[in-house]
PDB file of C-alpha atoms in Angstrom:
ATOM      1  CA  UNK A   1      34.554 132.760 133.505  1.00  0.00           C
ATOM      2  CA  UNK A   2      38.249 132.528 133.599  1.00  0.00           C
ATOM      3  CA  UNK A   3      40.285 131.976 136.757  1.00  0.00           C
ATOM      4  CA  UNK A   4      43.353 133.797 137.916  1.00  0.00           C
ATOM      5  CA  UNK A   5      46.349 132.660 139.726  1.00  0.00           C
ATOM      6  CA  UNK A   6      49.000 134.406 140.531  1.00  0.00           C
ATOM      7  CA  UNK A   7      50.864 131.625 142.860  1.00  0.00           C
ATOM      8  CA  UNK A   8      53.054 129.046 142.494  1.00  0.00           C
ATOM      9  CA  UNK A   9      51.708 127.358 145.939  1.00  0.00           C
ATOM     10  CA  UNK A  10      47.845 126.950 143.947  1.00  0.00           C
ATOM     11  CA  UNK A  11      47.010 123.030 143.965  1.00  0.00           C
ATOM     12  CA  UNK A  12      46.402 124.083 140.555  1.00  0.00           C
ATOM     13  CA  UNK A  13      49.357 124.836 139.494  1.00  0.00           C
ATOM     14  CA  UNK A  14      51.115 122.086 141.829  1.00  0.00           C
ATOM     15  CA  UNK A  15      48.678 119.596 140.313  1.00  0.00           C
ATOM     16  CA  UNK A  16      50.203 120.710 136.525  1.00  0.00           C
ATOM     17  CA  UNK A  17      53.916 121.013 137.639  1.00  0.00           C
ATOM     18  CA  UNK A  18      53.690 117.481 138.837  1.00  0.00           C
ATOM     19  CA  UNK A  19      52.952 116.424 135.213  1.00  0.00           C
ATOM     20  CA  UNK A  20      56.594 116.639 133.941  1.00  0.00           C
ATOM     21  CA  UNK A  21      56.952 113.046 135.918  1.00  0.00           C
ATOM     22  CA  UNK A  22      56.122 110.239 133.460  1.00  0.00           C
ATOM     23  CA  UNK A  23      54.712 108.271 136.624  1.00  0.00           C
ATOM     24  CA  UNK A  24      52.438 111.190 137.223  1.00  0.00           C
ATOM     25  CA  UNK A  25      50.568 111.623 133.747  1.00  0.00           C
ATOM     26  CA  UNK A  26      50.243 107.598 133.851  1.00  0.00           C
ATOM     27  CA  UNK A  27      48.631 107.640 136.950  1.00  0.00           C
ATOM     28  CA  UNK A  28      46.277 110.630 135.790  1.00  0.00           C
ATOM     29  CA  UNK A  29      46.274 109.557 132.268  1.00  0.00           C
ATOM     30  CA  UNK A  30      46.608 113.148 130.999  1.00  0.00           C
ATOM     31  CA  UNK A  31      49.295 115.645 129.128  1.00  0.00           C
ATOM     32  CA  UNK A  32      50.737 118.605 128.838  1.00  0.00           C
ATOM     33  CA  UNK A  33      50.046 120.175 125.569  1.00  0.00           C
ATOM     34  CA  UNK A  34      52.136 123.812 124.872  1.00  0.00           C
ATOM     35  CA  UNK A  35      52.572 126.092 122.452  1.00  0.00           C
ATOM     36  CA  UNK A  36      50.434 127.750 119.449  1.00  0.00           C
ATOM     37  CA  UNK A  37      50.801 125.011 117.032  1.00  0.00           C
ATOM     38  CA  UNK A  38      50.059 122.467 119.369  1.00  0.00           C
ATOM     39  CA  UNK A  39      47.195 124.284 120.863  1.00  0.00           C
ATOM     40  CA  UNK A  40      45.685 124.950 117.292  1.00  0.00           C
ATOM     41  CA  UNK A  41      46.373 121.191 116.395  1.00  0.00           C
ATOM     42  CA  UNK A  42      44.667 119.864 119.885  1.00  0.00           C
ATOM     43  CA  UNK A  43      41.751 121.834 119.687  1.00  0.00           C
ATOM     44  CA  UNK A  44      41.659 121.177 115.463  1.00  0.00           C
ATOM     45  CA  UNK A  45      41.031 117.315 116.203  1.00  0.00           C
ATOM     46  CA  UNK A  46      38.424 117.785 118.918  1.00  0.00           C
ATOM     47  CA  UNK A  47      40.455 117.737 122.135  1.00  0.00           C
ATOM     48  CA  UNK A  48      38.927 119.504 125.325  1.00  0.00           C
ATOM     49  CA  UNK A  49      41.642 120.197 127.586  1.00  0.00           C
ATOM     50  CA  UNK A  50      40.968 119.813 131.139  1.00  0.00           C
ATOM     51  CA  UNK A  51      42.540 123.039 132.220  1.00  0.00           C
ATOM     52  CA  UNK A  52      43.989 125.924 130.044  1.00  0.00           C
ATOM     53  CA  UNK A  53      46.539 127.982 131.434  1.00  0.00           C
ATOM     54  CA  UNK A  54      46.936 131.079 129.621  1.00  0.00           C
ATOM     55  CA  UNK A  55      49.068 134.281 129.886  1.00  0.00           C
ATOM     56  CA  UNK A  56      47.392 137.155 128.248  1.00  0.00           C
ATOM     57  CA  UNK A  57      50.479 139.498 128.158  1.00  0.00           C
ATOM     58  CA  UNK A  58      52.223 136.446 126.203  1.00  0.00           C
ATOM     59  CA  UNK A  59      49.886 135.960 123.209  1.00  0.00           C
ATOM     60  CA  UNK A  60      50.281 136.694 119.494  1.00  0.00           C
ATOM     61  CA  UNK A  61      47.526 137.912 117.971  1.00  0.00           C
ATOM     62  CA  UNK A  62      46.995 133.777 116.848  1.00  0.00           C
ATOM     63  CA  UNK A  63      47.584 132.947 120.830  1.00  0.00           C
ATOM     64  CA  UNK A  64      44.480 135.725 120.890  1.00  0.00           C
ATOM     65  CA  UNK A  65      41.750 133.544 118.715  1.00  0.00           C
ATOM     66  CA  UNK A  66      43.200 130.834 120.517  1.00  0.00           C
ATOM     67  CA  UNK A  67      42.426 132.174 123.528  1.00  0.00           C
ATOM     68  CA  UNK A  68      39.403 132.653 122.536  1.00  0.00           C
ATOM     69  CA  UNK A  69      38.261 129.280 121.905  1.00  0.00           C
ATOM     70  CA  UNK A  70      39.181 128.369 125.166  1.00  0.00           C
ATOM     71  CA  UNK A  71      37.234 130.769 126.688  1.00  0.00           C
ATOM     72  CA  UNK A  72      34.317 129.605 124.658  1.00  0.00           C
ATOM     73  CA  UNK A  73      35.125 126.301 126.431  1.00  0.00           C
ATOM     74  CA  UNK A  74      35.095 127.804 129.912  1.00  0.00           C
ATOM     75  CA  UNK A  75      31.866 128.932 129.209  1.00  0.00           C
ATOM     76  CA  UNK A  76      30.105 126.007 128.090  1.00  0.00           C
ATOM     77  CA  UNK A  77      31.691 124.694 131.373  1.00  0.00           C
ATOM     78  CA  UNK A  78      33.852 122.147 129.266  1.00  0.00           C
ATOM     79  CA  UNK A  79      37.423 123.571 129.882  1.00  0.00           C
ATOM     80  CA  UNK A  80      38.962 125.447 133.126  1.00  0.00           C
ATOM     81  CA  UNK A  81      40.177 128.514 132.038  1.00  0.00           C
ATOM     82  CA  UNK A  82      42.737 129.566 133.998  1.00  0.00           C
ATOM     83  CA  UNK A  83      44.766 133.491 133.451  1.00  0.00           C
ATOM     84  CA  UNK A  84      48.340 133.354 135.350  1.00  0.00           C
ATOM     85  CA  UNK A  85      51.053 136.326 134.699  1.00  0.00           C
ATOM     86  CA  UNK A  86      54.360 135.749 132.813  1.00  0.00           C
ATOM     87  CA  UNK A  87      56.649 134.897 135.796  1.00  0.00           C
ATOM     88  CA  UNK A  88      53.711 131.957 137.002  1.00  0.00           C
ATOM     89  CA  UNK A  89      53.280 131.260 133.202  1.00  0.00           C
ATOM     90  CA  UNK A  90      57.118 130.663 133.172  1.00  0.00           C
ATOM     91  CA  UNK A  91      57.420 128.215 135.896  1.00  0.00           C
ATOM     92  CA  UNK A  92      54.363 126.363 134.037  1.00  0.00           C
ATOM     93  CA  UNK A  93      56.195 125.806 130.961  1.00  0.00           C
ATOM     94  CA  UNK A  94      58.641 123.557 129.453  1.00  0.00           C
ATOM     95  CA  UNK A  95      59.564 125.497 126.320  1.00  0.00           C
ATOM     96  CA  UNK A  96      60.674 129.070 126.664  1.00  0.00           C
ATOM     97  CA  UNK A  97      58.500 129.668 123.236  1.00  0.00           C
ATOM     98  CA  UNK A  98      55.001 128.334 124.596  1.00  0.00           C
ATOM     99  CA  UNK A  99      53.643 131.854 123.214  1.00  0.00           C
ATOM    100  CA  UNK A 100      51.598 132.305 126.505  1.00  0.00           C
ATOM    101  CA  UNK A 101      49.234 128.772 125.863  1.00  0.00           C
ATOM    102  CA  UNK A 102      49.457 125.640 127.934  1.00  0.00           C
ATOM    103  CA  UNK A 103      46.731 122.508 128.028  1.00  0.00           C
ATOM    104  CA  UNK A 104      46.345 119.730 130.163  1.00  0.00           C
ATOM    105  CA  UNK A 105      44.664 117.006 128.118  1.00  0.00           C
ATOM    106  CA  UNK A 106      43.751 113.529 128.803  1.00  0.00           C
ATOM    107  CA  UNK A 107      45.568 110.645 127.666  1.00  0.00           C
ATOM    108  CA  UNK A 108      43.933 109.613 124.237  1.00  0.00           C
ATOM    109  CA  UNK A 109      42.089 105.707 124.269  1.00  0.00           C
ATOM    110  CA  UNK A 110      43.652 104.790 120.517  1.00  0.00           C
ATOM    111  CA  UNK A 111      43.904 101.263 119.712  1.00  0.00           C
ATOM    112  CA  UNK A 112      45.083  99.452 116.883  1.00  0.00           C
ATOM    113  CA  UNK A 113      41.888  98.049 116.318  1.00  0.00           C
ATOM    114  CA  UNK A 114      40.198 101.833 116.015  1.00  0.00           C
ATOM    115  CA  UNK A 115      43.026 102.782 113.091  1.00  0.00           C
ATOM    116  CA  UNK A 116      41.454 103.195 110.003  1.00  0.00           C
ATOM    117  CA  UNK A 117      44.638 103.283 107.505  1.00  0.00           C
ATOM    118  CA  UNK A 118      44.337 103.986 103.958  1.00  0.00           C
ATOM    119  CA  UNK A 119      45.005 101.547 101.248  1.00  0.00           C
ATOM    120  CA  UNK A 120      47.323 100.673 100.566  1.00  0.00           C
ATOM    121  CA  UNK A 121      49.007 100.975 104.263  1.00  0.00           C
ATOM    122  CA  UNK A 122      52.455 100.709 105.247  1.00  0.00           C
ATOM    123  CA  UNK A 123      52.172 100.338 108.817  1.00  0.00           C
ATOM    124  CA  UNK A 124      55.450  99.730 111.185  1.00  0.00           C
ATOM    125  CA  UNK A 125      55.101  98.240 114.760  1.00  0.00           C
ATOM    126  CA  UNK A 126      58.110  99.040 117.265  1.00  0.00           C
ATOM    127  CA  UNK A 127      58.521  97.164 120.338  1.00  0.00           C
ATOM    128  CA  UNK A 128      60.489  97.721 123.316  1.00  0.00           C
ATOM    129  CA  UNK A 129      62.475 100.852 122.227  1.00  0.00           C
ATOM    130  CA  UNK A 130      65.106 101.821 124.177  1.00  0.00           C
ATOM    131  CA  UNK A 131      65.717 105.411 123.073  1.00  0.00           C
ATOM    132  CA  UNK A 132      62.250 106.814 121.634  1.00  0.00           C
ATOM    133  CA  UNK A 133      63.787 109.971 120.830  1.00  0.00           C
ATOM    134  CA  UNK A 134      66.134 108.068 118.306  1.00  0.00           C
ATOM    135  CA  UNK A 135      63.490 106.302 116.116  1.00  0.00           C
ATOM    136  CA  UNK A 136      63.737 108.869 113.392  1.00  0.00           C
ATOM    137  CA  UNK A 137      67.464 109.104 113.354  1.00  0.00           C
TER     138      UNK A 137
END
C-alpha cells in the first residue's frame, strides 16, 4: 500500500534530496531515475527501484500504467511506493517535465567482463574525462 507525504521535513524525502550530491549516491550506490521515458526504460530492463515517488495529479495517462506497475511493486513488497502532491513532487525533481514519476534505483554492478557485445564490436574505452558532458560533441 502506497505511502503519502506531504512534507518536505520526511527523512524520506531528505534522504532523496540528498541524492543530487555525487558524494551522496557513491556512498549509497543508488540514482535518481525521472521522467516517463526513463521510468518505462528502468522498469523495461528489470530495475526495482528502491522508492517511487509519484504525484498522481501529475500523470499522463502513460504516467497512469506506469503507476501502476509500481504499485504492483509495492505490493509484492519489492518497491516503496510513495504518493506526494505537486508542490512536494516539485521540490523532488530535477526536470520541470518529470510527468509526476521519480525512482531511486541502485547503482548497477556492470563490468566489462559481464558485456556481451555483438560481432563484430566496435568498442571505445575513455579514460580520465574531464568534461563527460562533452564526449558526444
Amino acid at each position: 500500500m502506497a505511502i503519502q507525504i506531504s512534507s518536505a521535513a520526511n527523512p524520506r524525502v531528505k534522504e532523496t534530496l540528498a541524492l543530487a550530491k555525487h558524494a551522496e549516491r557513491a556512498r549509497r550506490r543508488e540514482t535518481v531515475v525521472e521522467g516517463e521515458r526513463e521510468v518505462r526504460r528502468a522498469l523495461a530492463v528489470g530495475l526495482i527501484p528502491h522508492t517511487a515517488f509519484v504525484c498522481p495529479s501529475l500523470l499522463s495517462p502513460t504516467g497512469l500504467a506506469l503507476a501502476a506497475q509500481l504499485r504492483a511493486l509495492d505490493q509484492a513488497r519489492r518497491t516503496l511506493l510513495v504518493e506526494v502532491p505537486p508542490e512536494l513532487f516539485a521540490k523532488l525533481a530535477y526536470r520541470g517535465d518529470s510527468g509526476g514519476l521519480l525512482l531511486v534505483i541502485p547503482y548497477l554492478a556492470a563490468t566489462l567482463d559481464s558485456l556481451t557485445p555483438p560481432e563484430p564490436a566496435f568498442i571505445a574505452v575513455i579514460e580520465g574525462v574531464e568534461k563527460p558532458g562533452n564526449l558526444g560533441a
